[in-house]
Coordinates of C-alpha atoms in Angstrom, one line a residue:
Chain C
M1149 CA 30.3 -1.5 8.3
S1150 CA 28.1 -4.6 8.7
N1151 CA 28.7 -7.8 6.7
E1152 CA 25.6 -7.9 4.5
L1153 CA 25.7 -4.1 3.8
D1154 CA 29.4 -4.2 3.1
R1155 CA 28.9 -7.2 0.8
A1156 CA 26.1 -5.5 -1.1
A1157 CA 28.0 -2.3 -1.5
N1158 CA 31.1 -4.0 -2.7
A1159 CA 29.1 -6.1 -5.2
L1160 CA 27.2 -3.1 -6.5
F1161 CA 30.0 -0.5 -6.5
P1162 CA 33.5 -2.1 -6.4
S1163 CA 36.3 -0.1 -5.1
T1164 CA 37.9 -0.4 -8.6
G1165 CA 35.2 2.1 -9.7
N1166 CA 34.1 -0.3 -12.5
S1167 CA 30.4 -0.4 -11.5
Q1168 CA 27.8 -1.7 -14.0
V1169 CA 24.9 -0.6 -11.8
G1170 CA 23.1 2.6 -12.7
N1171 CA 20.3 2.4 -10.0
V1172 CA 19.1 0.3 -7.1
K1173 CA 15.8 0.7 -5.4
F1174 CA 13.7 -1.2 -3.0
F1175 CA 10.0 -2.0 -2.2
R1176 CA 9.6 -2.1 1.6
G1177 CA 8.2 -5.1 3.3
R1178 CA 5.4 -5.4 5.8
R1179 CA 7.4 -4.5 8.9
R1180 CA 8.0 -0.9 9.6
E1181 CA 11.2 -1.3 11.6
I1182 CA 13.9 -2.8 9.5
T1183 CA 17.7 -2.4 9.4
A1184 CA 20.0 -1.4 6.6
E1185 CA 21.6 -4.8 7.2
Q1186 CA 18.4 -6.6 6.7
M1187 CA 17.5 -4.7 3.4
A1188 CA 21.1 -5.3 2.0
E1189 CA 20.7 -9.0 2.8
Q1190 CA 17.6 -9.2 0.5
L1191 CA 19.7 -7.9 -2.4
N1192 CA 22.5 -10.4 -1.6
R1193 CA 20.0 -13.2 -1.2
A1194 CA 18.4 -12.5 -4.7
D1195 CA 21.8 -12.2 -6.3
A1196 CA 22.9 -15.5 -4.9
Q1197 CA 19.7 -17.3 -6.2
I1198 CA 20.1 -15.8 -9.6
R1199 CA 23.7 -16.6 -9.9
A1200 CA 22.9 -20.2 -8.9
G1201 CA 20.4 -20.3 -11.7
E1202 CA 17.6 -21.0 -9.2
C1203 CA 15.3 -18.3 -10.6
K1204 CA 14.2 -17.6 -14.1
P1205 CA 12.3 -14.5 -15.4
N1206 CA 8.6 -14.5 -15.4
T1207 CA 7.4 -13.5 -18.8
N1208 CA 3.7 -13.2 -17.8
I1209 CA 3.3 -11.5 -14.4
D1210 CA 0.0 -10.1 -15.6
G1211 CA -1.8 -13.4 -16.3
D1212 CA -5.2 -13.2 -18.0
L1213 CA -6.3 -9.7 -17.3
T1214 CA -9.8 -10.3 -18.5
A1215 CA -10.4 -13.0 -16.0
Chain E
M856 CA 10.9 9.0 -22.8
R857 CA 9.1 10.8 -19.9
Y858 CA 6.6 9.4 -17.4
A859 CA 3.9 11.6 -19.0
A860 CA 4.3 9.7 -22.3
L861 CA 3.9 6.4 -20.5
Y862 CA 0.8 7.7 -18.6
Q863 CA -0.8 9.0 -21.8
Y864 CA -0.3 5.5 -23.3
S865 CA -2.0 3.9 -20.3
N866 CA -4.8 6.5 -20.3
G867 CA -5.4 5.7 -24.0
Q868 CA -5.9 2.0 -23.5
T869 CA -9.5 0.6 -23.4
S870 CA -9.0 -2.2 -20.8
D871 CA -9.8 -2.0 -17.0
A872 CA -6.5 -3.6 -16.0
I873 CA -3.3 -2.2 -17.5
S874 CA -0.6 -4.8 -18.4
V875 CA 2.6 -4.2 -16.6
H876 CA 4.4 -6.1 -19.4
D877 CA 3.0 -3.7 -21.9
L878 CA 4.2 -0.8 -19.9
A879 CA 7.6 -2.3 -19.7
G880 CA 7.7 -3.0 -23.4
R881 CA 6.7 0.5 -24.1
I882 CA 9.5 1.8 -22.0
C883 CA 12.1 -0.5 -23.8
A884 CA 10.8 0.8 -27.1
F885 CA 10.9 4.4 -26.3
H886 CA 13.2 5.1 -23.4
P887 CA 16.8 5.5 -24.7
D888 CA 18.4 4.3 -21.5
V889 CA 16.5 1.0 -21.1
G890 CA 17.3 -1.9 -23.5
A891 CA 15.4 -4.7 -21.8
Y892 CA 13.7 -5.7 -18.5
N893 CA 13.3 -8.9 -16.5
F894 CA 10.7 -9.7 -13.8
V895 CA 12.3 -12.4 -11.7
P896 CA 10.6 -14.2 -8.7
V897 CA 13.0 -14.9 -6.0
E898 CA 12.9 -15.9 -2.3
L899 CA 12.8 -12.8 -0.1
D900 CA 11.8 -12.1 3.4
P901 CA 8.4 -10.2 2.7
E902 CA 8.6 -8.7 6.2
V903 CA 11.7 -6.8 5.1
S904 CA 11.2 -6.2 1.4
L905 CA 8.8 -7.3 -1.4
G906 CA 11.2 -6.6 -4.2
H907 CA 13.9 -4.4 -5.7
L908 CA 15.3 -3.0 -8.9
K909 CA 18.8 -3.5 -10.0
Y910 CA 19.3 -1.4 -13.1
E911 CA 22.6 -2.4 -14.8
R912 CA 24.7 -2.6 -17.8
D913 CA 24.4 -5.9 -19.7
R914 CA 28.0 -7.1 -20.1
D915 CA 26.9 -9.8 -22.6
S916 CA 25.1 -7.5 -24.9
P917 CA 26.0 -7.7 -28.6
Y918 CA 25.1 -4.1 -29.1
E919 CA 27.6 -1.3 -29.2
G920 CA 27.4 1.3 -26.5
P921 CA 25.7 1.1 -23.2
F922 CA 22.8 -1.5 -23.1
R923 CA 21.1 -1.3 -19.7
V924 CA 18.6 -3.8 -18.3
A925 CA 16.0 -3.1 -15.6
N926 CA 16.3 -6.3 -13.5
I927 CA 13.3 -6.4 -11.2
R928 CA 13.2 -9.1 -8.5
Y929 CA 10.1 -9.7 -6.5
D930 CA 9.1 -12.1 -3.7
K931 CA 7.9 -15.2 -5.3
T932 CA 5.1 -15.7 -2.6
L933 CA 3.2 -12.5 -3.7
N934 CA -0.1 -12.9 -5.4
R935 CA -0.7 -11.5 -8.9
C936 CA -2.0 -8.1 -7.8
W937 CA 0.9 -7.5 -5.5
T938 CA 3.4 -8.9 -8.1
R939 CA 2.1 -6.5 -10.7
F940 CA 2.2 -3.6 -8.3
V941 CA 5.7 -4.2 -6.9
C942 CA 7.1 -4.7 -10.4
C943 CA 5.4 -1.6 -11.7
K944 CA 6.7 0.5 -8.9
E945 CA 10.2 -0.7 -9.4
L946 CA 9.8 -0.2 -13.1
M947 CA 8.9 3.5 -12.5
H948 CA 12.5 4.1 -11.3
V949 CA 13.7 4.1 -14.9
F950 CA 12.3 7.7 -14.7
D951 CA 14.5 8.7 -11.7
S952 CA 16.5 11.9 -12.2
A953 CA 20.3 11.9 -11.9
E954 CA 20.1 12.9 -8.2
E955 CA 17.5 10.3 -7.5
R956 CA 19.4 7.4 -9.0
V957 CA 21.5 5.2 -6.6
D958 CA 24.6 5.0 -8.8
D959 CA 27.4 5.1 -6.4
R960 CA 28.5 3.6 -3.1
N961 CA 27.7 6.6 -0.9
K962 CA 24.3 7.1 -2.3
F963 CA 23.6 3.4 -1.7
L964 CA 24.7 3.5 1.9
K965 CA 22.6 6.7 2.5
L966 CA 19.5 5.1 1.1
M967 CA 20.0 2.0 3.1
K968 CA 20.3 4.0 6.4
E969 CA 17.2 6.0 5.5
F970 CA 15.3 2.7 5.3
E971 CA 16.4 2.1 8.8
S972 CA 15.8 5.6 10.3
I973 CA 12.9 7.0 8.1
P974 CA 14.1 10.7 8.3
M975 CA 11.7 13.6 8.5
K976 CA 10.5 15.1 5.2
A977 CA 13.0 18.0 5.2
D978 CA 15.9 15.6 5.6
I979 CA 15.1 12.8 3.2
S980 CA 17.5 12.4 0.2
P981 CA 16.3 12.6 -3.4
M982 CA 17.0 8.8 -3.6
F983 CA 14.6 8.1 -0.7
A984 CA 12.0 10.5 -2.0
S985 CA 11.9 8.7 -5.3
E986 CA 10.9 5.6 -3.4
L987 CA 7.7 7.4 -2.4
S988 CA 7.1 9.1 -5.8
A989 CA 7.5 5.8 -7.6
E990 CA 4.6 4.3 -5.6
W991 CA 2.3 7.1 -6.8
M992 CA 3.6 6.7 -10.4
A993 CA 2.7 3.1 -10.3
V994 CA -0.8 3.7 -8.7
I995 CA -1.6 6.3 -11.3
V996 CA -0.2 4.5 -14.3
L997 CA -2.3 1.4 -13.3
C998 CA -5.4 3.5 -12.8
P999 CA -5.3 6.4 -15.2
K1000 CA -7.8 9.1 -15.0
R1001 CA -10.2 7.7 -17.5
L1002 CA -10.6 4.6 -15.3
R1003 CA -10.7 6.6 -12.0
D1004 CA -13.3 8.9 -13.4
V1005 CA -15.6 5.8 -14.0
L1006 CA -14.8 4.0 -10.7
R1007 CA -14.6 6.8 -8.2
P1008 CA -18.4 7.9 -8.3
Q1009 CA -19.3 4.2 -7.7
W1010 CA -16.8 3.9 -4.9
L1011 CA -18.0 7.1 -3.3
D1012 CA -21.7 6.0 -3.3
K1013 CA -20.5 2.6 -2.1
T1014 CA -21.7 0.7 -5.2
L1015 CA -18.1 -0.6 -5.4
S1016 CA -16.0 -1.5 -2.4
N1017 CA -12.2 -1.3 -2.1
Y1018 CA -12.1 -4.9 -3.0
D1019 CA -14.3 -4.5 -6.1
V1020 CA -12.1 -1.7 -7.4
A1021 CA -8.9 -3.7 -6.8
L1022 CA -10.4 -6.7 -8.6
R1023 CA -11.2 -4.6 -11.6
L1024 CA -7.7 -3.0 -11.8
K1025 CA -5.8 -6.2 -10.6
I1026 CA -3.9 -4.2 -8.0
P1027 CA -3.7 -4.6 -4.2
E1028 CA -6.7 -3.5 -2.2
V1029 CA -4.5 -1.4 0.1
T1030 CA -3.8 1.0 -2.7
I1031 CA -7.4 2.0 -3.4
K1032 CA -7.8 4.4 -0.6
S1033 CA -4.9 6.5 -1.9
L1034 CA -6.2 6.1 -5.5
M1035 CA -9.6 7.6 -4.5
D1036 CA -8.2 10.4 -2.4
D1037 CA -8.3 14.0 -3.5
Y1038 CA -4.5 13.9 -3.6
Y1039 CA -4.6 11.8 -6.7
D1040 CA -5.2 15.0 -8.8
T1041 CA -2.2 16.7 -7.2
A1042 CA 0.1 13.8 -7.6
L1043 CA -1.0 13.4 -11.2
A1044 CA -0.3 17.0 -12.1
E1045 CA 3.1 16.9 -10.5
L1046 CA 4.1 13.7 -12.1
L1047 CA 3.1 14.8 -15.5
E1048 CA 5.7 17.5 -15.1
K1049 CA 8.4 14.9 -14.3

């Protein structure tokens, strides 16, 4: 198995069977041809940023809907 | 909570643009398996993916029993309309059935391979099929029938362009063609049974 895919699968579903994850889904990007490796890398990338405290939840993605 | 209940809530609002935060709050209040949600902007490669859902147990929760959080990450360069649509689509996966959920290693690996190979309809897994259904669920909940019934005649007679409709609803312009298609009614009927 590839590195990024392996890393994502191990993080989500450890071989110990003690997974905390109940579902994982993706929104495809603009390019039609992508690899499983590239998609897994997106998950690993986001996990790393969140672990590093670089990203905080946005509590107002809607903004002013009357504007 | 079923998707139909969320749709009825959306269809009962009076505003043109439906708040995704309101939908998420409604889900947290009435869906027994969703305790909280987060929409988190992260740096992604938008050529590959615009966002994802990681639905997981909160290990730090003070509550007894399972407390699950819908953690939705989206590409931080997206504009507001795309952010709302991507987050709403990922949020719709809280309604995934047991077979649609990616909750073990084998299902995860299968889904990832399907993104790569894009199988024919007869061969797609329930997990991959739910990716397509969730887009329709998001389109419809962000433009319920009461809004579509007003907008569609004006769109058909070209009083309103795709851009005008998208601006009213605060959703991406590329979704408008699907929204105005006859298939909307078929999708709505099927999703209300979900």
